[in-house]
Amino acid sequence: MPGESDLRKLLSGMRPQLHPGRYVFATVPGGVPPGVTPVVTVAEEEGLTLVVPAAQAEAAGLAHEYDAGWITLRVHSALAAVGLTAAVARRLADAGLSCNVVAGFHHDHLFVPYHRAAEAAALLEDLARRPV
């Protein structure tokens, strides 16, 4: 089933889900260390970026940054859809919240400051009720 492309439908149907726990960004020169199960990996020239549960990063001794909450937009967005990321990022930026977005095949995933993750989810729920 193809993903949704209509911005109004994307926004009204995004149903943000805040995952429990704290997530961090780390980078490693090779593969994923034992005992670490990343929720995101990105291969870069400088190394493999991992987004992992904070407890796993700490247990593995990984240097890490950015304590984050993880929000999934549960609408099935088309990879070629235009405007969803911009609308979400604008709403969060207006509230002074940083947002790191990762597009999966089916959903978009947002990593926001951990201590404000519930606030970010509430802002997105409000955006879904009153799309641009």
Short mmCIF file of N, CA, C and O in Angstrom, two decimals:
data_model
loop_
_atom_site.label_atom_id
_atom_site.label_comp_id
_atom_site.label_asym_id
_atom_site.label_seq_id
_atom_site.Cartn_x
_atom_site.Cartn_y
_atom_site.Cartn_z
N MET A 1 0.84 -1.17 0.00
CA MET A 1 0.00 0.00 0.00
C MET A 1 0.89 1.24 0.00
O MET A 1 1.77 1.38 0.85
N PRO A 2 0.69 2.14 -0.94
CA PRO A 2 1.56 3.33 -1.00
C PRO A 2 1.28 4.27 0.16
O PRO A 2 0.17 4.31 0.72
N GLY A 3 2.30 5.05 0.52
CA GLY A 3 2.16 6.01 1.59
C GLY A 3 1.34 7.22 1.17
O GLY A 3 1.13 7.47 -0.02
N GLU A 4 0.89 7.97 2.17
CA GLU A 4 0.08 9.16 1.95
C GLU A 4 0.98 10.33 1.52
O GLU A 4 2.08 10.49 2.02
N SER A 5 0.48 11.14 0.58
CA SER A 5 1.22 12.31 0.10
C SER A 5 0.52 13.63 0.41
O SER A 5 1.16 14.67 0.43
N ASP A 6 -0.78 13.60 0.65
CA ASP A 6 -1.53 14.82 0.90
C ASP A 6 -1.17 15.39 2.28
O ASP A 6 -1.35 14.71 3.29
N LEU A 7 -0.66 16.62 2.32
CA LEU A 7 -0.15 17.19 3.56
C LEU A 7 -1.23 17.27 4.63
O LEU A 7 -0.98 16.95 5.79
N ARG A 8 -2.43 17.69 4.29
CA ARG A 8 -3.50 17.78 5.30
C ARG A 8 -3.81 16.41 5.91
O ARG A 8 -3.99 16.28 7.12
N LYS A 9 -3.85 15.39 5.08
CA LYS A 9 -4.10 14.03 5.58
C LYS A 9 -2.94 13.54 6.43
O LYS A 9 -3.14 12.87 7.44
N LEU A 10 -1.72 13.87 6.00
CA LEU A 10 -0.54 13.48 6.77
C LEU A 10 -0.57 14.09 8.17
O LEU A 10 -0.34 13.42 9.17
N LEU A 11 -0.85 15.39 8.22
CA LEU A 11 -0.86 16.09 9.50
C LEU A 11 -2.00 15.60 10.40
O LEU A 11 -1.79 15.31 11.58
N SER A 12 -3.19 15.49 9.84
CA SER A 12 -4.33 15.11 10.67
C SER A 12 -4.25 13.65 11.11
O SER A 12 -4.81 13.26 12.13
N GLY A 13 -3.51 12.83 10.37
CA GLY A 13 -3.41 11.41 10.70
C GLY A 13 -2.10 10.99 11.32
O GLY A 13 -1.85 9.80 11.47
N MET A 14 -1.26 11.93 11.74
CA MET A 14 0.09 11.53 12.16
C MET A 14 0.14 10.77 13.48
O MET A 14 1.07 10.02 13.71
N ARG A 15 -0.82 10.92 14.38
CA ARG A 15 -0.90 10.15 15.63
C ARG A 15 0.47 9.94 16.28
O ARG A 15 0.98 8.81 16.35
N PRO A 16 1.10 11.00 16.77
CA PRO A 16 2.44 10.87 17.36
C PRO A 16 2.46 9.92 18.55
O PRO A 16 1.57 9.96 19.40
N GLN A 17 3.45 9.06 18.56
CA GLN A 17 3.63 8.09 19.64
C GLN A 17 4.97 8.35 20.32
O GLN A 17 6.02 8.24 19.68
N LEU A 18 4.94 8.70 21.59
CA LEU A 18 6.16 8.89 22.37
C LEU A 18 6.57 7.54 22.95
O LEU A 18 5.82 6.94 23.72
N HIS A 19 7.74 7.08 22.56
CA HIS A 19 8.26 5.81 23.07
C HIS A 19 8.82 6.03 24.47
O HIS A 19 9.37 7.09 24.75
N PRO A 20 8.73 5.04 25.33
CA PRO A 20 9.32 5.20 26.65
C PRO A 20 10.85 5.17 26.57
O PRO A 20 11.42 4.58 25.64
N GLY A 21 11.49 5.82 27.50
CA GLY A 21 12.93 5.74 27.61
C GLY A 21 13.66 6.94 27.03
O GLY A 21 13.07 7.84 26.44
N ARG A 22 14.97 6.90 27.25
CA ARG A 22 15.87 7.96 26.82
C ARG A 22 16.81 7.36 25.77
O ARG A 22 17.32 6.25 25.95
N TYR A 23 17.02 8.11 24.69
CA TYR A 23 17.85 7.65 23.57
C TYR A 23 18.98 8.64 23.37
O TYR A 23 18.84 9.83 23.65
N VAL A 24 20.11 8.16 22.87
CA VAL A 24 21.28 9.01 22.64
C VAL A 24 21.89 8.71 21.28
O VAL A 24 21.65 7.65 20.70
N PHE A 25 22.68 9.65 20.79
CA PHE A 25 23.40 9.50 19.54
C PHE A 25 24.85 9.18 19.86
O PHE A 25 25.46 9.85 20.71
N ALA A 26 25.40 8.19 19.18
CA ALA A 26 26.80 7.80 19.34
C ALA A 26 27.37 7.51 17.97
O ALA A 26 26.62 7.32 17.00
N THR A 27 28.68 7.47 17.88
CA THR A 27 29.31 7.07 16.61
C THR A 27 30.41 6.08 16.92
O THR A 27 31.10 6.19 17.94
N VAL A 28 30.53 5.09 16.06
CA VAL A 28 31.55 4.05 16.20
C VAL A 28 32.28 3.90 14.87
O VAL A 28 31.70 4.12 13.81
N PRO A 29 33.56 3.53 14.91
CA PRO A 29 34.32 3.41 13.67
C PRO A 29 33.96 2.17 12.85
O PRO A 29 34.12 2.15 11.64
N GLY A 30 33.48 1.13 13.50
CA GLY A 30 33.17 -0.11 12.79
C GLY A 30 31.71 -0.47 12.91
O GLY A 30 30.84 0.37 12.74
N GLY A 31 31.47 -1.73 13.28
CA GLY A 31 30.09 -2.21 13.41
C GLY A 31 29.49 -1.90 14.76
O GLY A 31 30.11 -1.29 15.62
N VAL A 32 28.29 -2.36 14.93
CA VAL A 32 27.55 -2.16 16.17
C VAL A 32 28.18 -3.02 17.27
O VAL A 32 28.37 -4.22 17.09
N PRO A 33 28.52 -2.41 18.42
CA PRO A 33 29.13 -3.18 19.50
C PRO A 33 28.16 -4.22 20.08
O PRO A 33 26.94 -4.04 20.03
N PRO A 34 28.71 -5.28 20.65
CA PRO A 34 27.86 -6.29 21.30
C PRO A 34 27.02 -5.65 22.41
O PRO A 34 27.47 -4.75 23.12
N GLY A 35 25.79 -6.13 22.54
CA GLY A 35 24.91 -5.63 23.59
C GLY A 35 24.20 -4.34 23.25
O GLY A 35 23.47 -3.80 24.06
N VAL A 36 24.43 -3.82 22.04
CA VAL A 36 23.80 -2.57 21.62
C VAL A 36 22.84 -2.87 20.48
O VAL A 36 23.22 -3.49 19.48
N THR A 37 21.60 -2.43 20.64
CA THR A 37 20.57 -2.63 19.61
C THR A 37 20.07 -1.26 19.18
O THR A 37 19.18 -0.69 19.82
N PRO A 38 20.64 -0.71 18.11
CA PRO A 38 20.24 0.63 17.69
C PRO A 38 18.82 0.67 17.12
O PRO A 38 18.36 -0.31 16.53
N VAL A 39 18.16 1.79 17.31
CA VAL A 39 16.87 2.01 16.66
C VAL A 39 17.08 2.71 15.33
O VAL A 39 16.19 2.69 14.48
N VAL A 40 18.25 3.31 15.15
CA VAL A 40 18.63 3.96 13.89
C VAL A 40 20.12 3.77 13.70
O VAL A 40 20.90 3.85 14.65
N THR A 41 20.53 3.52 12.44
CA THR A 41 21.94 3.56 12.08
C THR A 41 22.07 4.39 10.81
O THR A 41 21.19 4.36 9.94
N VAL A 42 23.15 5.14 10.73
CA VAL A 42 23.45 5.92 9.54
C VAL A 42 24.94 5.77 9.26
O VAL A 42 25.77 6.09 10.12
N ALA A 43 25.27 5.28 8.07
CA ALA A 43 26.67 5.14 7.68
C ALA A 43 27.17 6.47 7.14
O ALA A 43 26.60 7.00 6.18
N GLU A 44 28.21 7.00 7.77
CA GLU A 44 28.83 8.25 7.34
C GLU A 44 30.32 8.01 7.14
O GLU A 44 30.86 7.03 7.64
N GLU A 45 30.97 8.90 6.42
CA GLU A 45 32.41 8.77 6.22
C GLU A 45 33.16 8.68 7.53
O GLU A 45 34.14 7.96 7.66
N GLU A 46 32.70 9.43 8.53
CA GLU A 46 33.41 9.51 9.81
C GLU A 46 33.16 8.30 10.71
O GLU A 46 33.86 8.10 11.69
N GLY A 47 32.16 7.51 10.41
CA GLY A 47 31.84 6.35 11.23
C GLY A 47 30.37 6.02 11.14
O GLY A 47 29.61 6.65 10.41
N LEU A 48 29.97 5.04 11.91
CA LEU A 48 28.58 4.60 11.94
C LEU A 48 27.86 5.32 13.07
O LEU A 48 28.23 5.17 14.24
N THR A 49 26.87 6.13 12.73
CA THR A 49 26.06 6.80 13.75
C THR A 49 25.02 5.83 14.25
O THR A 49 24.36 5.14 13.46
N LEU A 50 24.86 5.78 15.56
CA LEU A 50 23.87 4.93 16.19
C LEU A 50 22.95 5.78 17.05
O LEU A 50 23.42 6.68 17.75
N VAL A 51 21.67 5.52 17.00
CA VAL A 51 20.74 6.06 17.99
C VAL A 51 20.31 4.85 18.80
O VAL A 51 19.75 3.89 18.26
N VAL A 52 20.62 4.90 20.08
CA VAL A 52 20.44 3.73 20.94
C VAL A 52 19.82 4.13 22.28
O VAL A 52 19.94 5.28 22.70
N PRO A 53 19.19 3.17 22.94
CA PRO A 53 18.76 3.45 24.31
C PRO A 53 19.97 3.88 25.15
O PRO A 53 21.06 3.28 25.05
N ALA A 54 19.79 4.91 25.95
CA ALA A 54 20.89 5.48 26.72
C ALA A 54 21.55 4.42 27.61
O ALA A 54 22.79 4.38 27.71
N ALA A 55 20.77 3.57 28.22
CA ALA A 55 21.33 2.55 29.11
C ALA A 55 22.28 1.61 28.36
O ALA A 55 23.32 1.21 28.90
N GLN A 56 21.95 1.28 27.12
CA GLN A 56 22.84 0.41 26.33
C GLN A 56 24.14 1.13 25.99
O GLN A 56 25.21 0.53 26.05
N ALA A 57 24.04 2.40 25.62
CA ALA A 57 25.25 3.17 25.30
C ALA A 57 26.16 3.25 26.51
O ALA A 57 27.38 3.06 26.41
N GLU A 58 25.57 3.51 27.66
CA GLU A 58 26.37 3.62 28.88
C GLU A 58 26.98 2.28 29.26
O GLU A 58 28.16 2.21 29.63
N ALA A 59 26.22 1.20 29.15
CA ALA A 59 26.73 -0.13 29.49
C ALA A 59 27.87 -0.54 28.56
O ALA A 59 28.80 -1.22 28.97
N ALA A 60 27.81 -0.10 27.30
CA ALA A 60 28.85 -0.44 26.32
C ALA A 60 30.02 0.54 26.37
O ALA A 60 30.99 0.37 25.63
N GLY A 61 29.92 1.57 27.18
CA GLY A 61 31.00 2.55 27.29
C GLY A 61 31.11 3.46 26.08
O GLY A 61 32.18 3.99 25.80
N LEU A 62 30.00 3.67 25.38
CA LEU A 62 30.01 4.52 24.20
C LEU A 62 29.90 6.00 24.60
O LEU A 62 29.02 6.37 25.38
N ALA A 63 30.79 6.81 24.04
CA ALA A 63 30.62 8.25 24.19
C ALA A 63 29.37 8.63 23.41
O ALA A 63 29.12 8.10 22.32
N HIS A 64 28.57 9.52 23.98
CA HIS A 64 27.31 9.84 23.31
C HIS A 64 26.91 11.27 23.60
O HIS A 64 27.44 11.92 24.50
N GLU A 65 25.95 11.75 22.82
CA GLU A 65 25.43 13.11 22.95
C GLU A 65 23.92 13.09 22.78
O GLU A 65 23.36 12.14 22.27
N TYR A 66 23.30 14.19 23.16
CA TYR A 66 21.91 14.50 22.89
C TYR A 66 20.95 13.49 23.52
O TYR A 66 20.52 12.53 22.89
N ASP A 67 20.62 13.71 24.78
CA ASP A 67 19.59 12.91 25.44
C ASP A 67 18.26 13.21 24.77
O ASP A 67 17.79 14.36 24.80
N ALA A 68 17.65 12.20 24.21
CA ALA A 68 16.46 12.42 23.37
C ALA A 68 15.30 11.53 23.77
O ALA A 68 15.48 10.42 24.27
N GLY A 69 14.12 12.05 23.50
CA GLY A 69 12.90 11.26 23.49
C GLY A 69 12.63 10.91 22.04
O GLY A 69 12.99 11.66 21.13
N TRP A 70 12.01 9.76 21.82
CA TRP A 70 11.74 9.27 20.46
C TRP A 70 10.24 9.29 20.22
O TRP A 70 9.46 8.68 20.94
N ILE A 71 9.84 10.02 19.19
CA ILE A 71 8.44 10.12 18.79
C ILE A 71 8.30 9.55 17.38
O ILE A 71 9.04 9.95 16.47
N THR A 72 7.36 8.65 17.19
CA THR A 72 7.05 8.12 15.87
C THR A 72 5.75 8.74 15.39
O THR A 72 4.76 8.77 16.12
N LEU A 73 5.77 9.26 14.17
CA LEU A 73 4.54 9.72 13.52
C LEU A 73 3.95 8.50 12.84
O LEU A 73 4.51 7.97 11.88
N ARG A 74 2.82 8.03 13.33
CA ARG A 74 2.29 6.74 12.90
C ARG A 74 1.53 6.77 11.59
O ARG A 74 1.06 5.73 11.13
N VAL A 75 1.43 7.92 10.94
CA VAL A 75 0.84 7.96 9.62
C VAL A 75 1.84 7.33 8.64
O VAL A 75 3.05 7.51 8.79
N HIS A 76 1.34 6.57 7.67
CA HIS A 76 2.22 5.99 6.65
C HIS A 76 2.46 7.05 5.58
O HIS A 76 1.66 7.22 4.66
N SER A 77 3.56 7.75 5.72
CA SER A 77 3.88 8.84 4.80
C SER A 77 4.67 8.32 3.60
O SER A 77 5.54 7.46 3.75
N ALA A 78 4.32 8.84 2.44
CA ALA A 78 5.09 8.50 1.23
C ALA A 78 6.48 9.13 1.36
O ALA A 78 6.63 10.23 1.87
N LEU A 79 7.46 8.42 0.89
CA LEU A 79 8.82 8.96 0.96
C LEU A 79 8.97 10.23 0.13
O LEU A 79 9.80 11.08 0.43
N ALA A 80 8.14 10.41 -0.89
CA ALA A 80 8.20 11.60 -1.74
C ALA A 80 7.23 12.69 -1.29
O ALA A 80 7.10 13.72 -1.96
N ALA A 81 6.55 12.49 -0.15
CA ALA A 81 5.60 13.49 0.34
C ALA A 81 6.34 14.81 0.64
O ALA A 81 7.48 14.80 1.09
N VAL A 82 5.66 15.91 0.41
CA VAL A 82 6.25 17.23 0.59
C VAL A 82 5.55 17.97 1.72
O VAL A 82 4.32 18.07 1.73
N GLY A 83 6.31 18.47 2.68
CA GLY A 83 5.80 19.39 3.68
C GLY A 83 5.64 18.86 5.08
O GLY A 83 5.56 19.65 6.02
N LEU A 84 5.56 17.56 5.28
CA LEU A 84 5.35 17.02 6.62
C LEU A 84 6.50 17.38 7.55
O LEU A 84 6.29 17.92 8.64
N THR A 85 7.71 17.09 7.12
CA THR A 85 8.87 17.39 7.96
C THR A 85 8.95 18.87 8.27
O THR A 85 9.21 19.28 9.40
N ALA A 86 8.70 19.70 7.26
CA ALA A 86 8.76 21.16 7.45
C ALA A 86 7.71 21.62 8.45
O ALA A 86 8.01 22.44 9.34
N ALA A 87 6.48 21.13 8.35
CA ALA A 87 5.41 21.55 9.26
C ALA A 87 5.70 21.12 10.69
O ALA A 87 5.51 21.89 11.64
N VAL A 88 6.17 19.91 10.86
CA VAL A 88 6.49 19.39 12.19
C VAL A 88 7.67 20.16 12.78
O VAL A 88 7.62 20.59 13.94
N ALA A 89 8.71 20.32 11.99
CA ALA A 89 9.89 21.04 12.48
C ALA A 89 9.55 22.48 12.83
O ALA A 89 10.04 23.02 13.83
N ARG A 90 8.69 23.12 12.05
CA ARG A 90 8.30 24.51 12.33
C ARG A 90 7.56 24.60 13.65
O ARG A 90 7.83 25.46 14.47
N ARG A 91 6.61 23.70 13.88
CA ARG A 91 5.85 23.72 15.14
C ARG A 91 6.78 23.54 16.33
O ARG A 91 6.68 24.25 17.33
N LEU A 92 7.71 22.61 16.23
CA LEU A 92 8.63 22.38 17.33
C LEU A 92 9.63 23.53 17.48
O LEU A 92 9.93 23.96 18.60
N ALA A 93 10.11 24.06 16.36
CA ALA A 93 11.05 25.19 16.42
C ALA A 93 10.40 26.41 17.05
O ALA A 93 11.04 27.13 17.83
N ASP A 94 9.13 26.64 16.74
CA ASP A 94 8.42 27.78 17.33
C ASP A 94 8.36 27.67 18.86
O ASP A 94 8.25 28.68 19.55
N ALA A 95 8.45 26.45 19.38
CA ALA A 95 8.45 26.22 20.83
C ALA A 95 9.87 26.11 21.39
O ALA A 95 10.06 25.79 22.56
N GLY A 96 10.87 26.36 20.54
CA GLY A 96 12.26 26.29 20.98
C GLY A 96 12.78 24.87 21.16
O GLY A 96 13.70 24.64 21.93
N LEU A 97 12.20 23.93 20.42
CA LEU A 97 12.60 22.52 20.52
C LEU A 97 13.40 22.10 19.29
O LEU A 97 12.95 22.29 18.17
N SER A 98 14.56 21.51 19.52
CA SER A 98 15.31 20.92 18.41
C SER A 98 14.64 19.61 18.02
O SER A 98 13.88 19.02 18.81
N CYS A 99 14.89 19.17 16.80
CA CYS A 99 14.26 17.96 16.31
C CYS A 99 15.17 17.32 15.27
O CYS A 99 15.54 17.96 14.29
N ASN A 100 15.53 16.08 15.50
CA ASN A 100 16.29 15.31 14.53
C ASN A 100 15.34 14.28 13.93
O ASN A 100 14.79 13.45 14.65
N VAL A 101 15.15 14.35 12.62
CA VAL A 101 14.16 13.53 11.92
C VAL A 101 14.85 12.42 11.14
O VAL A 101 15.83 12.66 10.45
N VAL A 102 14.30 11.23 11.25
CA VAL A 102 14.76 10.08 10.46
C VAL A 102 13.54 9.51 9.76
O VAL A 102 12.52 9.23 10.40
N ALA A 103 13.63 9.37 8.45
CA ALA A 103 12.52 8.79 7.68
C ALA A 103 12.75 7.30 7.53
O ALA A 103 13.77 6.86 7.01
N GLY A 104 11.77 6.52 8.01
CA GLY A 104 11.75 5.10 7.75
C GLY A 104 10.89 4.85 6.52
O GLY A 104 10.31 5.78 5.96
N PHE A 105 10.81 3.62 6.08
CA PHE A 105 10.01 3.30 4.90
C PHE A 105 8.54 3.66 5.12
O PHE A 105 7.88 4.17 4.23
N HIS A 106 8.04 3.39 6.33
CA HIS A 106 6.61 3.60 6.62
C HIS A 106 6.33 4.87 7.42
O HIS A 106 5.28 5.47 7.26
N HIS A 107 7.24 5.25 8.31
CA HIS A 107 6.96 6.32 9.25
C HIS A 107 8.17 7.25 9.41
O HIS A 107 9.30 6.86 9.11
N ASP A 108 7.88 8.44 9.93
CA ASP A 108 8.94 9.37 10.30
C ASP A 108 9.15 9.27 11.81
O ASP A 108 8.20 9.10 12.57
N HIS A 109 10.40 9.40 12.21
CA HIS A 109 10.78 9.27 13.61
C HIS A 109 11.51 10.54 14.01
O HIS A 109 12.41 11.00 13.30
N LEU A 110 11.11 11.09 15.15
CA LEU A 110 11.66 12.35 15.62
C LEU A 110 12.39 12.11 16.93
O LEU A 110 11.89 11.41 17.81
N PHE A 111 13.54 12.73 17.05
CA PHE A 111 14.30 12.68 18.29
C PHE A 111 14.39 14.11 18.80
O PHE A 111 14.94 14.98 18.13
N VAL A 112 13.79 14.32 19.97
CA VAL A 112 13.65 15.66 20.54
C VAL A 112 14.28 15.66 21.93
O VAL A 112 14.54 14.59 22.50
N PRO A 113 14.56 16.84 22.50
CA PRO A 113 15.17 16.87 23.84
C PRO A 113 14.36 16.03 24.84
O PRO A 113 13.14 16.20 24.96
N TYR A 114 15.04 15.14 25.52
CA TYR A 114 14.39 14.19 26.41
C TYR A 114 13.50 14.88 27.45
O TYR A 114 12.36 14.46 27.68
N HIS A 115 14.02 15.91 28.07
CA HIS A 115 13.28 16.56 29.16
C HIS A 115 12.05 17.32 28.67
O HIS A 115 11.22 17.75 29.47
N ARG A 116 11.90 17.46 27.35
CA ARG A 116 10.73 18.14 26.78
C ARG A 116 9.96 17.25 25.80
O ARG A 116 9.14 17.73 25.02
N ALA A 117 10.21 15.95 25.84
CA ALA A 117 9.60 15.04 24.87
C ALA A 117 8.08 14.99 24.99
O ALA A 117 7.38 14.97 23.98
N ALA A 118 7.55 14.97 26.20
CA ALA A 118 6.09 14.94 26.37
C ALA A 118 5.47 16.23 25.82
O ALA A 118 4.41 16.19 25.18
N GLU A 119 6.15 17.34 26.04
CA GLU A 119 5.67 18.62 25.49
C GLU A 119 5.67 18.57 23.96
O GLU A 119 4.72 19.02 23.32
N ALA A 120 6.74 18.03 23.38
CA ALA A 120 6.82 17.92 21.92
C ALA A 120 5.68 17.06 21.38
O ALA A 120 5.03 17.41 20.38
N ALA A 121 5.40 15.94 22.03
CA ALA A 121 4.32 15.06 21.58
C ALA A 121 2.98 15.80 21.66
O ALA A 121 2.15 15.70 20.75
N ALA A 122 2.78 16.57 22.72
CA ALA A 122 1.53 17.33 22.86
C ALA A 122 1.40 18.39 21.77
O ALA A 122 0.31 18.60 21.22
N LEU A 123 2.49 19.05 21.44
CA LEU A 123 2.47 20.04 20.36
C LEU A 123 2.09 19.39 19.03
O LEU A 123 1.35 19.97 18.24
N LEU A 124 2.61 18.20 18.79
CA LEU A 124 2.30 17.50 17.55
C LEU A 124 0.86 17.01 17.52
O LEU A 124 0.21 17.03 16.47
N GLU A 125 0.35 16.59 18.67
CA GLU A 125 -1.06 16.21 18.75
C GLU A 125 -1.95 17.41 18.44
O GLU A 125 -2.95 17.29 17.73
N ASP A 126 -1.56 18.57 18.94
CA ASP A 126 -2.30 19.80 18.65
C ASP A 126 -2.23 20.12 17.15
O ASP A 126 -3.23 20.51 16.55
N LEU A 127 -1.06 19.98 16.57
CA LEU A 127 -0.91 20.21 15.13
C LEU A 127 -1.80 19.28 14.32
O LEU A 127 -2.40 19.67 13.32
N ALA A 128 -1.93 18.03 14.78
CA ALA A 128 -2.78 17.06 14.08
C ALA A 128 -4.25 17.49 14.14
O ALA A 128 -5.01 17.27 13.18
N ARG A 129 -4.65 18.09 15.24
CA ARG A 129 -6.05 18.55 15.38
C ARG A 129 -6.32 19.79 14.56
O ARG A 129 -7.44 20.02 14.12
N ARG A 130 -5.27 20.61 14.39
CA ARG A 130 -5.42 21.87 13.65
C ARG A 130 -4.32 22.00 12.61
O ARG A 130 -3.40 22.80 12.77
N PRO A 131 -4.36 21.18 11.55
CA PRO A 131 -3.28 21.23 10.56
C PRO A 131 -3.22 22.60 9.86
O PRO A 131 -4.19 23.34 9.82
N VAL A 132 -2.04 22.87 9.32
CA VAL A 132 -1.80 24.14 8.61
C VAL A 132 -2.64 24.26 7.36
O VAL A 132 -3.09 23.32 6.80
#
